[in-house]
Amino acid sequence: MDLSSYQTDGFFDEMFSAPGVVRPHYQKVLERLDRMNLQDFEQKQQAVDLLFLRAGVTFTVYSDNQGTERIFPFDLMPRIIPQSEWEFLERGLKQRIIALNMFLHDIYHDQKILKDGVIPPSYVLSAKHFRREFVGSDVPKDIYIHICGSDLIRDKDGRYLVLEDNGRCPSGVSYVLENRQAMRRAFPNLFPTAGVRPVENYAEKLLKMLRNIAPKGQDNPTVCVLTPGVYNSAYFEHCFLARQMGVEIVEGRDLLVRDFKVYMRTTKGLQQVDVLYRRIDDDFIDPSVFRPDSMLGVPGLVNAVRAGNVALANSIGTGVADDKVMYYFVPKMIKYYLGEDPILDQVETYLASEDKDRQHILANLDKLVVKSANEAGGYGMLMGPWAEKEEIERFRVEIERNPRNFIAQSPISLSRHPTWIPETEAFEGRHIDFRPYILYSGPDDISIIPGGLTRVALKRGSLVVNSSQGGGSKDTWVLYGNE
């Protein structure tokens, strides 16, 4: 496979510092590709695609007329992160999740950060996922976000930036593990020589963390994964994680609450559940407290949580940290709670609810990226420079009607990575992002899987990497060294 004609086109490229100049940590992969011909490469790609098909590595696209499930496209060229870069990311991500957990504990208790004027109270109190019902309630070990997936990008200078935090139900880690398994099969001899750190013990660490938050007195707690069911876009992942951890996967109808305790229906009778790794949003988790029309949740579950008889990961109310307006304030949270400057930068953001910012946004809609505060998956987003006039005007009306619900950012020239394009039978640069997964058991016990989900925008020039919008994925290699 020849990459001598590969062009960086002026973008920051993860593999090449300039056309024909490979970065040191990609040298071994380049040497391996040099020894392959097109037929060998395509055979490996086909074998991997078949493996994913047989394993059912799929995701669901809502409102898709072509079918409900798709295979997640996978590119054989790995994304590689050297040790020094990873250590920097680890420090920044740990600092960030500590601050986010302190913020959540604060706003559900003393609300000092609001009283001190660091964050205007109206932003928090009006947040869609702020749960007033839980103000004053305690959670095990004061931890709200146990599992977090903070999205990172790199700009035109290669600088890492946090794009958003996912503290409710971050998905995608199953693809990290499946991608690694596929790559090990495709290139079995390359891993020992390349010095790639393993990711396979993620499920073991996840289970340990979940058991750690069990109610006191439970030496052998029962842990379950709570899923909305087969129609959820991440159902494959819910099953995958339950299987990897060796725990039950349950739906709301499999559980009931008696005497403020949660029980699972089994063929041998009822079994008490101590910890739920819930993959259901707050709105649907308990119809007796939140949406009464929910058929997915468990009536009485919130009372069981309040009584301390069952622990939830992540806790109810964490969604306020996912609010894109809260993202704007994270650097201030870090400074306020930790007295430190943020290690990781984030994208410059404008708040539509601030008069000056709103004027700037409305005057520059064709130049900015506008995001809805609580949407995900690439939905509710305006890519101003590439949008039609009608779409821009539609967002203008929505912003003027409900400015609290919108932020805007300048477009970032995302880094690119060589990606195999079957139509041209060549490697071409495609934009990527990165989601590492963080397990939080307290400030002194934070585990970050040495890898993560690298998503790639498969369409030429596209900046949207979401699987629901035509994106694919790559295996992410974190190295023991820098070469």
Short mmCIF file of C-alpha atoms in Angstrom, two decimals:
data_model
loop_
_atom_site.label_atom_id
_atom_site.label_comp_id
_atom_site.label_asym_id
_atom_site.label_seq_id
_atom_site.Cartn_x
_atom_site.Cartn_y
_atom_site.Cartn_z
CA MET A 1 0.00 0.00 0.00
CA ASP A 2 1.51 3.25 -1.12
CA LEU A 3 0.88 6.50 0.77
CA SER A 4 3.57 8.51 -1.03
CA SER A 5 0.95 10.49 -2.94
CA TYR A 6 -1.19 11.18 0.15
CA GLN A 7 -1.93 14.89 0.54
CA THR A 8 -2.48 16.74 3.82
CA ASP A 9 -4.06 19.69 1.96
CA GLY A 10 -2.97 22.15 4.64
CA PHE A 11 -4.87 20.44 7.47
CA PHE A 12 -3.30 19.13 10.66
CA ASP A 13 -2.81 15.47 9.82
CA GLU A 14 -2.48 12.86 12.55
CA MET A 15 -0.10 10.67 10.55
CA PHE A 16 1.94 13.07 8.41
CA SER A 17 3.57 16.30 9.60
CA ALA A 18 3.96 17.27 5.93
CA PRO A 19 3.36 15.43 2.63
CA GLY A 20 5.62 12.38 2.70
CA VAL A 21 6.88 13.02 6.25
CA VAL A 22 5.39 10.46 8.64
CA ARG A 23 5.20 11.18 12.36
CA PRO A 24 7.48 8.86 14.42
CA HIS A 25 4.63 7.07 16.23
CA TYR A 26 3.14 6.01 12.89
CA GLN A 27 6.37 4.64 11.44
CA LYS A 28 5.71 0.96 12.27
CA VAL A 29 2.22 1.05 10.79
CA LEU A 30 3.55 2.67 7.63
CA GLU A 31 6.22 -0.03 7.32
CA ARG A 32 3.56 -2.72 7.71
CA LEU A 33 1.37 -1.14 5.04
CA ASP A 34 4.35 -0.84 2.70
CA ARG A 35 4.61 -4.64 2.73
CA MET A 36 0.97 -5.12 1.74
CA ASN A 37 -0.62 -5.04 -1.68
CA LEU A 38 -4.13 -3.88 -2.50
CA GLN A 39 -5.54 -7.40 -2.58
CA ASP A 40 -4.21 -8.24 0.90
CA PHE A 41 -5.58 -5.02 2.32
CA GLU A 42 -9.03 -5.49 0.81
CA GLN A 43 -9.19 -9.07 2.07
CA LYS A 44 -8.49 -7.88 5.60
CA GLN A 45 -11.13 -5.17 5.30
CA GLN A 46 -13.69 -7.68 4.04
CA ALA A 47 -12.83 -10.10 6.86
CA VAL A 48 -13.35 -7.36 9.43
CA ASP A 49 -16.65 -6.26 7.87
CA LEU A 50 -17.85 -9.87 7.92
CA LEU A 51 -16.79 -10.22 11.55
CA PHE A 52 -18.84 -7.16 12.51
CA LEU A 53 -21.80 -8.44 10.53
CA ARG A 54 -21.76 -11.84 12.21
CA ALA A 55 -21.22 -10.32 15.63
CA GLY A 56 -24.13 -7.93 15.10
CA VAL A 57 -22.01 -4.84 15.76
CA THR A 58 -24.76 -2.45 14.81
CA PHE A 59 -26.44 0.79 15.74
CA THR A 60 -29.95 2.03 15.12
CA VAL A 61 -30.81 5.19 13.20
CA TYR A 62 -34.11 6.64 14.32
CA SER A 63 -36.53 7.69 11.58
CA ASP A 64 -34.48 5.93 8.94
CA ASN A 65 -36.55 4.67 6.03
CA GLN A 66 -33.83 2.35 4.82
CA GLY A 67 -33.88 0.08 7.85
CA THR A 68 -33.50 0.34 11.57
CA GLU A 69 -30.07 -1.22 12.07
CA ARG A 70 -26.75 -0.58 10.37
CA ILE A 71 -23.25 -1.94 10.60
CA PHE A 72 -20.95 0.73 12.00
CA PRO A 73 -18.39 1.40 9.20
CA PHE A 74 -14.84 0.62 10.31
CA ASP A 75 -11.58 1.81 8.79
CA LEU A 76 -8.51 -0.40 9.09
CA MET A 77 -6.03 2.47 9.44
CA PRO A 78 -5.64 3.01 13.22
CA ARG A 79 -5.42 6.36 14.93
CA ILE A 80 -2.29 6.40 17.14
CA ILE A 81 -1.59 8.51 20.23
CA PRO A 82 1.92 8.53 21.70
CA GLN A 83 2.55 8.25 25.44
CA SER A 84 3.35 11.91 26.06
CA GLU A 85 0.13 13.10 24.42
CA TRP A 86 -1.91 10.54 26.31
CA GLU A 87 -0.46 11.57 29.67
CA PHE A 88 -1.44 15.15 28.90
CA LEU A 89 -4.98 14.10 27.98
CA GLU A 90 -5.28 11.98 31.12
CA ARG A 91 -4.35 14.91 33.35
CA GLY A 92 -6.84 17.18 31.63
CA LEU A 93 -9.71 14.68 31.64
CA LYS A 94 -9.19 13.82 35.32
CA GLN A 95 -9.20 17.49 36.24
CA ARG A 96 -12.39 18.00 34.26
CA ILE A 97 -14.42 15.12 35.71
CA ILE A 98 -13.42 16.03 39.27
CA ALA A 99 -14.72 19.56 38.70
CA LEU A 100 -17.92 18.34 37.03
CA ASN A 101 -18.71 16.04 39.96
CA MET A 102 -18.04 18.84 42.44
CA PHE A 103 -20.31 21.10 40.42
CA LEU A 104 -23.15 18.57 40.44
CA HIS A 105 -22.85 17.94 44.16
CA ASP A 106 -22.82 21.68 44.77
CA ILE A 107 -25.90 22.57 42.71
CA TYR A 108 -27.88 19.77 44.35
CA HIS A 109 -26.83 20.94 47.82
CA ASP A 110 -25.47 24.36 48.87
CA GLN A 111 -25.34 25.95 45.38
CA LYS A 112 -22.30 27.98 46.37
CA ILE A 113 -21.18 28.47 42.79
CA LEU A 114 -24.50 30.13 42.05
CA LYS A 115 -24.51 32.24 45.20
CA ASP A 116 -20.98 33.43 44.47
CA GLY A 117 -22.04 34.57 41.01
CA VAL A 118 -19.68 32.33 39.10
CA ILE A 119 -22.60 30.90 37.11
CA PRO A 120 -25.87 32.85 36.81
CA PRO A 121 -28.48 30.80 38.72
CA SER A 122 -31.00 31.10 35.89
CA TYR A 123 -28.82 28.98 33.62
CA VAL A 124 -28.80 26.06 36.03
CA LEU A 125 -32.35 26.39 37.30
CA SER A 126 -33.72 26.57 33.76
CA ALA A 127 -31.64 23.66 32.48
CA LYS A 128 -33.79 20.94 30.96
CA HIS A 129 -32.07 18.19 32.94
CA PHE A 130 -31.75 19.96 36.29
CA ARG A 131 -33.83 17.89 38.73
CA ARG A 132 -35.24 20.12 41.43
CA GLU A 133 -36.67 17.00 43.06
CA PHE A 134 -33.14 15.95 43.99
CA VAL A 135 -31.92 19.14 45.63
CA GLY A 136 -30.78 18.11 49.08
CA SER A 137 -30.63 14.40 48.23
CA ASP A 138 -27.38 12.53 48.72
CA VAL A 139 -25.86 10.00 46.33
CA PRO A 140 -23.34 7.27 47.22
CA LYS A 141 -19.91 8.78 47.90
CA ASP A 142 -21.10 12.13 46.48
CA ILE A 143 -20.43 10.86 42.95
CA TYR A 144 -22.83 11.84 40.19
CA ILE A 145 -20.95 11.03 36.99
CA HIS A 146 -19.41 7.57 37.25
CA ILE A 147 -18.93 7.04 33.52
CA CYS A 148 -18.10 9.95 31.25
CA GLY A 149 -17.22 10.30 27.58
CA SER A 150 -15.82 13.76 26.84
CA ASP A 151 -15.47 14.42 23.12
CA LEU A 152 -12.12 15.82 22.00
CA ILE A 153 -11.01 17.32 18.71
CA ARG A 154 -7.75 18.80 17.41
CA ASP A 155 -7.61 22.12 15.63
CA LYS A 156 -5.45 23.30 12.73
CA ASP A 157 -2.43 23.51 15.02
CA GLY A 158 -2.93 20.06 16.53
CA ARG A 159 -4.16 21.49 19.82
CA TYR A 160 -6.58 19.21 21.69
CA LEU A 161 -9.90 20.87 22.55
CA VAL A 162 -12.84 19.54 24.52
CA LEU A 163 -15.93 19.70 22.32
CA GLU A 164 -18.54 18.47 24.79
CA ASP A 165 -19.08 16.29 27.84
CA ASN A 166 -21.35 13.24 27.90
CA GLY A 167 -22.22 12.50 31.50
CA ARG A 168 -25.60 10.85 31.17
CA CYS A 169 -25.34 7.71 29.06
CA PRO A 170 -22.16 7.98 26.96
CA SER A 171 -22.22 5.27 24.33
CA GLY A 172 -19.65 3.81 21.98
CA VAL A 173 -17.27 1.93 24.26
CA SER A 174 -18.45 -1.41 22.84
CA TYR A 175 -17.10 -0.34 19.45
CA VAL A 176 -13.75 0.43 21.09
CA LEU A 177 -13.50 -3.16 22.30
CA GLU A 178 -14.86 -4.72 19.11
CA ASN A 179 -12.58 -2.58 16.95
CA ARG A 180 -9.57 -3.74 18.91
CA GLN A 181 -10.56 -7.38 18.58
CA ALA A 182 -10.99 -6.95 14.83
CA MET A 183 -7.61 -5.27 14.46
CA ARG A 184 -5.88 -7.97 16.47
CA ARG A 185 -7.26 -10.53 14.05
CA ALA A 186 -6.32 -8.48 11.00
CA PHE A 187 -2.78 -7.61 12.17
CA PRO A 188 -1.84 -10.20 14.83
CA ASN A 189 1.90 -9.67 14.52
CA LEU A 190 1.83 -5.89 14.54
CA PHE A 191 0.58 -5.30 18.08
CA PRO A 192 3.60 -6.69 19.97
CA THR A 193 6.06 -4.66 17.92
CA ALA A 194 4.01 -1.47 17.89
CA GLY A 195 3.75 -1.30 21.70
CA VAL A 196 -0.01 -0.76 21.90
CA ARG A 197 -1.61 -0.54 25.34
CA PRO A 198 -4.53 -2.93 25.91
CA VAL A 199 -8.15 -1.87 26.33
CA GLU A 200 -9.66 -5.28 26.95
CA ASN A 201 -9.94 -4.90 30.74
CA TYR A 202 -12.50 -2.09 30.49
CA ALA A 203 -15.46 -4.30 31.47
CA GLU A 204 -13.56 -5.57 34.50
CA LYS A 205 -12.87 -2.00 35.65
CA LEU A 206 -16.45 -0.95 34.94
CA LEU A 207 -17.82 -3.78 37.09
CA LYS A 208 -15.40 -2.95 39.89
CA MET A 209 -16.53 0.67 39.82
CA LEU A 210 -20.21 -0.33 39.84
CA ARG A 211 -19.73 -2.72 42.76
CA ASN A 212 -17.93 0.07 44.58
CA ILE A 213 -21.11 2.18 44.79
CA ALA A 214 -23.33 -0.60 46.14
CA PRO A 215 -25.25 0.16 49.34
CA LYS A 216 -23.33 -0.50 52.52
CA GLY A 217 -23.36 -4.03 53.79
CA GLN A 218 -23.52 -5.62 50.35
CA ASP A 219 -20.31 -7.64 50.06
CA ASN A 220 -21.48 -9.37 46.89
CA PRO A 221 -23.85 -6.88 45.26
CA THR A 222 -26.12 -7.72 42.36
CA VAL A 223 -25.38 -5.44 39.42
CA CYS A 224 -27.60 -5.10 36.35
CA VAL A 225 -27.58 -3.09 33.14
CA LEU A 226 -30.92 -1.33 32.71
CA THR A 227 -31.79 -0.84 29.04
CA PRO A 228 -34.78 0.79 27.33
CA GLY A 229 -34.95 -2.29 25.09
CA VAL A 230 -34.28 -3.50 21.58
CA TYR A 231 -35.43 -0.31 19.86
CA ASN A 232 -32.80 1.86 21.53
CA SER A 233 -29.96 2.93 19.23
CA ALA A 234 -27.34 1.54 21.63
CA TYR A 235 -29.04 -1.75 22.47
CA PHE A 236 -26.15 -3.72 21.03
CA GLU A 237 -23.83 -1.98 23.45
CA HIS A 238 -26.09 -2.58 26.45
CA CYS A 239 -26.07 -6.33 25.72
CA PHE A 240 -22.35 -6.29 25.02
CA LEU A 241 -21.42 -4.65 28.32
CA ALA A 242 -23.72 -6.89 30.36
CA ARG A 243 -22.20 -9.96 28.70
CA GLN A 244 -18.65 -8.71 29.20
CA MET A 245 -19.27 -7.98 32.88
CA GLY A 246 -21.19 -11.22 33.42
CA VAL A 247 -24.27 -9.44 34.81
CA GLU A 248 -27.94 -9.45 33.87
CA ILE A 249 -29.39 -7.05 31.35
CA VAL A 250 -32.88 -5.96 32.36
CA GLU A 251 -35.69 -3.79 31.08
CA GLY A 252 -38.09 -1.88 33.27
CA ARG A 253 -40.66 -4.67 33.05
CA ASP A 254 -38.13 -7.09 34.56
CA LEU A 255 -37.94 -5.05 37.77
CA LEU A 256 -40.33 -4.11 40.54
CA VAL A 257 -40.06 -2.13 43.75
CA ARG A 258 -41.26 -3.39 47.13
CA ASP A 259 -40.61 -1.72 50.46
CA PHE A 260 -38.27 0.76 48.76
CA LYS A 261 -36.13 -2.06 47.40
CA VAL A 262 -35.63 -3.06 43.77
CA TYR A 263 -36.15 -6.67 42.76
CA MET A 264 -35.46 -8.52 39.53
CA ARG A 265 -37.86 -11.20 38.35
CA THR A 266 -36.04 -14.47 37.81
CA THR A 267 -37.10 -18.07 37.19
CA LYS A 268 -36.21 -18.73 40.83
CA GLY A 269 -38.23 -15.84 42.19
CA LEU A 270 -37.38 -12.27 43.08
CA GLN A 271 -33.75 -11.23 43.52
CA GLN A 272 -32.80 -7.91 45.05
CA VAL A 273 -30.77 -5.57 42.85
CA ASP A 274 -28.12 -3.38 44.45
CA VAL A 275 -26.65 -1.43 41.53
CA LEU A 276 -28.15 -0.42 38.20
CA TYR A 277 -25.98 0.77 35.34
CA ARG A 278 -28.84 2.59 33.77
CA ARG A 279 -28.86 3.47 30.09
CA ILE A 280 -32.25 5.18 30.28
CA ASP A 281 -32.61 8.94 30.51
CA ASP A 282 -34.07 10.49 33.65
CA ASP A 283 -37.34 11.34 31.94
CA PHE A 284 -38.20 7.68 31.42
CA ILE A 285 -36.66 5.96 34.43
CA ASP A 286 -39.57 6.23 36.88
CA PRO A 287 -43.06 7.07 35.61
CA SER A 288 -44.27 7.82 39.14
CA VAL A 289 -41.83 10.77 39.36
CA PHE A 290 -40.98 11.87 35.83
CA ARG A 291 -42.92 11.14 32.64
CA PRO A 292 -46.07 9.23 33.62
CA ASP A 293 -46.44 7.86 30.09
CA SER A 294 -43.08 6.07 30.19
CA MET A 295 -43.34 2.34 29.60
CA LEU A 296 -39.57 1.90 29.96
CA GLY A 297 -38.91 2.69 33.59
CA VAL A 298 -39.66 1.22 36.99
CA PRO A 299 -42.39 2.74 39.18
CA GLY A 300 -40.98 3.48 42.61
CA LEU A 301 -37.34 3.32 41.58
CA VAL A 302 -36.63 6.89 42.66
CA ASN A 303 -37.94 6.17 46.16
CA ALA A 304 -35.65 3.14 46.34
CA VAL A 305 -32.73 5.34 45.30
CA ARG A 306 -33.65 7.96 47.90
CA ALA A 307 -33.84 5.24 50.56
CA GLY A 308 -30.31 4.19 49.70
CA ASN A 309 -31.32 0.65 48.80
CA VAL A 310 -30.09 0.78 45.22
CA ALA A 311 -27.37 2.82 43.51
CA LEU A 312 -27.57 4.26 40.01
CA ALA A 313 -24.77 4.93 37.59
CA ASN A 314 -24.88 7.61 36.43
CA SER A 315 -26.95 9.35 39.09
CA ILE A 316 -30.21 11.10 38.34
CA GLY A 317 -29.68 14.76 37.49
CA THR A 318 -26.28 14.46 35.81
CA GLY A 319 -27.80 15.62 32.52
CA VAL A 320 -27.43 19.22 33.57
CA ALA A 321 -23.67 18.81 33.04
CA ASP A 322 -24.33 17.72 29.45
CA ASP A 323 -26.21 20.92 28.74
CA LYS A 324 -24.14 22.75 26.14
CA VAL A 325 -24.67 26.00 28.02
CA MET A 326 -22.99 24.44 31.07
CA TYR A 327 -20.06 23.50 28.82
CA TYR A 328 -19.36 27.23 28.50
CA PHE A 329 -18.81 27.44 32.27
CA VAL A 330 -16.61 24.36 32.81
CA PRO A 331 -13.32 26.34 32.82
CA LYS A 332 -14.84 28.55 35.52
CA MET A 333 -15.89 25.45 37.48
CA ILE A 334 -12.33 24.14 37.38
CA LYS A 335 -10.99 27.46 38.63
CA TYR A 336 -13.69 27.78 41.31
CA TYR A 337 -13.54 24.30 42.78
CA LEU A 338 -9.91 23.34 42.22
CA GLY A 339 -8.15 26.70 42.05
CA GLU A 340 -6.42 25.54 38.86
CA ASP A 341 -6.29 26.66 35.27
CA PRO A 342 -7.89 24.18 32.86
CA ILE A 343 -5.35 21.78 31.40
CA LEU A 344 -7.48 21.11 28.34
CA ASP A 345 -8.78 24.04 26.34
CA GLN A 346 -12.23 24.08 24.84
CA VAL A 347 -13.86 25.70 21.85
CA GLU A 348 -14.71 29.40 22.12
CA THR A 349 -18.44 29.53 22.70
CA TYR A 350 -21.15 32.19 22.49
CA LEU A 351 -24.36 32.04 24.54
CA ALA A 352 -27.45 33.11 22.65
CA SER A 353 -29.13 34.18 25.89
CA GLU A 354 -26.48 36.87 26.45
CA ASP A 355 -27.48 40.02 24.54
CA LYS A 356 -24.05 40.78 23.13
CA ASP A 357 -23.39 37.18 22.16
CA ARG A 358 -26.85 36.82 20.60
CA GLN A 359 -26.31 39.87 18.42
CA HIS A 360 -23.03 38.39 17.24
CA ILE A 361 -24.65 35.02 16.56
CA LEU A 362 -27.58 36.41 14.61
CA ALA A 363 -25.28 38.61 12.54
CA ASN A 364 -23.00 35.69 11.70
CA LEU A 365 -25.25 32.68 11.36
CA ASP A 366 -23.71 31.86 8.00
CA LYS A 367 -20.25 31.68 9.59
CA LEU A 368 -20.93 29.84 12.86
CA VAL A 369 -21.86 26.40 14.10
CA VAL A 370 -25.05 26.65 16.16
CA LYS A 371 -26.02 23.89 18.57
CA SER A 372 -29.15 23.17 20.58
CA ALA A 373 -28.34 22.91 24.28
CA ASN A 374 -29.66 19.41 24.81
CA GLU A 375 -29.46 17.66 21.45
CA ALA A 376 -26.90 15.00 20.56
CA GLY A 377 -25.89 12.78 17.70
CA GLY A 378 -25.48 15.67 15.27
CA TYR A 379 -29.15 16.64 15.54
CA GLY A 380 -30.32 20.20 16.26
CA MET A 381 -27.17 21.65 14.75
CA LEU A 382 -26.63 24.35 12.12
CA MET A 383 -23.40 24.27 10.15
CA GLY A 384 -23.62 27.88 9.03
CA PRO A 385 -20.98 27.98 6.24
CA TRP A 386 -22.55 24.96 4.54
CA ALA A 387 -26.24 25.55 5.30
CA GLU A 388 -29.02 26.59 2.94
CA LYS A 389 -30.62 30.00 3.46
CA GLU A 390 -33.91 28.44 4.53
CA GLU A 391 -32.19 26.45 7.28
CA ILE A 392 -30.33 29.52 8.51
CA GLU A 393 -33.56 31.50 8.72
CA ARG A 394 -35.27 28.66 10.54
CA PHE A 395 -32.54 28.71 13.19
CA ARG A 396 -32.75 32.50 13.39
CA VAL A 397 -36.42 32.24 14.33
CA GLU A 398 -35.76 29.50 16.87
CA ILE A 399 -32.89 31.39 18.49
CA GLU A 400 -34.97 34.57 18.84
CA ARG A 401 -37.85 32.57 20.28
CA ASN A 402 -35.80 30.55 22.81
CA PRO A 403 -32.24 31.90 23.13
CA ARG A 404 -31.55 29.80 26.28
CA ASN A 405 -31.55 26.72 24.10
CA PHE A 406 -28.68 27.70 21.80
CA ILE A 407 -24.96 28.22 21.76
CA ALA A 408 -22.69 29.01 18.83
CA GLN A 409 -19.07 28.28 18.04
CA SER A 410 -16.69 29.19 15.28
CA PRO A 411 -16.05 26.23 12.95
CA ILE A 412 -12.90 24.34 13.90
CA SER A 413 -10.68 22.97 11.20
CA LEU A 414 -10.69 19.42 12.59
CA SER A 415 -7.59 17.35 12.21
CA ARG A 416 -7.59 14.73 9.48
CA HIS A 417 -6.44 11.15 9.28
CA PRO A 418 -5.62 8.90 6.33
CA THR A 419 -8.72 6.80 5.70
CA TRP A 420 -9.27 4.08 3.13
CA ILE A 421 -11.82 5.11 0.50
CA PRO A 422 -13.00 2.07 -1.50
CA GLU A 423 -14.40 4.18 -4.35
CA THR A 424 -10.99 5.61 -5.19
CA GLU A 425 -8.94 2.68 -3.84
CA ALA A 426 -6.70 5.14 -2.04
CA PHE A 427 -6.09 6.70 1.36
CA GLU A 428 -7.61 10.16 1.63
CA GLY A 429 -7.71 12.62 4.51
CA ARG A 430 -10.92 12.59 6.53
CA HIS A 431 -11.81 14.62 9.62
CA ILE A 432 -11.91 12.84 12.97
CA ASP A 433 -12.76 13.34 16.61
CA PHE A 434 -12.11 11.27 19.74
CA ARG A 435 -14.13 10.05 22.70
CA PRO A 436 -12.14 8.62 25.63
CA TYR A 437 -14.04 6.85 28.43
CA ILE A 438 -13.51 7.80 32.06
CA LEU A 439 -14.51 5.72 35.09
CA TYR A 440 -14.78 7.76 38.27
CA SER A 441 -14.74 6.24 41.74
CA GLY A 442 -13.53 9.41 43.44
CA PRO A 443 -10.81 12.04 42.96
CA ASP A 444 -8.09 9.52 43.81
CA ASP A 445 -9.50 6.63 41.81
CA ILE A 446 -10.05 7.62 38.19
CA SER A 447 -9.50 5.16 35.39
CA ILE A 448 -9.33 6.13 31.72
CA ILE A 449 -9.23 3.37 29.16
CA PRO A 450 -5.97 3.84 27.14
CA GLY A 451 -7.76 4.25 23.85
CA GLY A 452 -11.23 5.37 22.97
CA LEU A 453 -13.56 5.82 20.08
CA THR A 454 -12.12 7.66 17.11
CA ARG A 455 -14.96 8.64 14.82
CA VAL A 456 -14.31 9.62 11.24
CA ALA A 457 -16.43 11.63 8.81
CA LEU A 458 -16.39 9.39 5.76
CA LYS A 459 -17.81 12.01 3.40
CA ARG A 460 -15.16 14.18 1.74
CA GLY A 461 -14.98 17.56 3.49
CA SER A 462 -17.64 16.71 6.08
CA LEU A 463 -17.05 17.72 9.70
CA VAL A 464 -19.91 15.61 11.09
CA VAL A 465 -18.53 12.36 12.47
CA ASN A 466 -21.66 10.97 14.15
CA SER A 467 -22.60 7.44 13.15
CA SER A 468 -26.17 8.58 12.63
CA GLN A 469 -24.89 11.13 10.10
CA GLY A 470 -22.69 8.86 8.00
CA GLY A 471 -19.60 8.57 10.18
CA GLY A 472 -17.42 5.54 10.82
CA SER A 473 -14.80 4.55 13.37
CA LYS A 474 -11.15 3.60 13.77
CA ASP A 475 -9.25 1.64 16.36
CA THR A 476 -7.36 4.01 18.66
CA TRP A 477 -3.90 2.95 19.74
CA VAL A 478 -2.29 4.48 22.81
CA LEU A 479 1.37 3.55 22.87
CA TYR A 480 3.65 2.66 25.78
CA GLY A 481 6.20 5.01 24.27
CA ASN A 482 6.42 7.90 21.86
CA GLU A 483 7.53 5.96 18.80
#
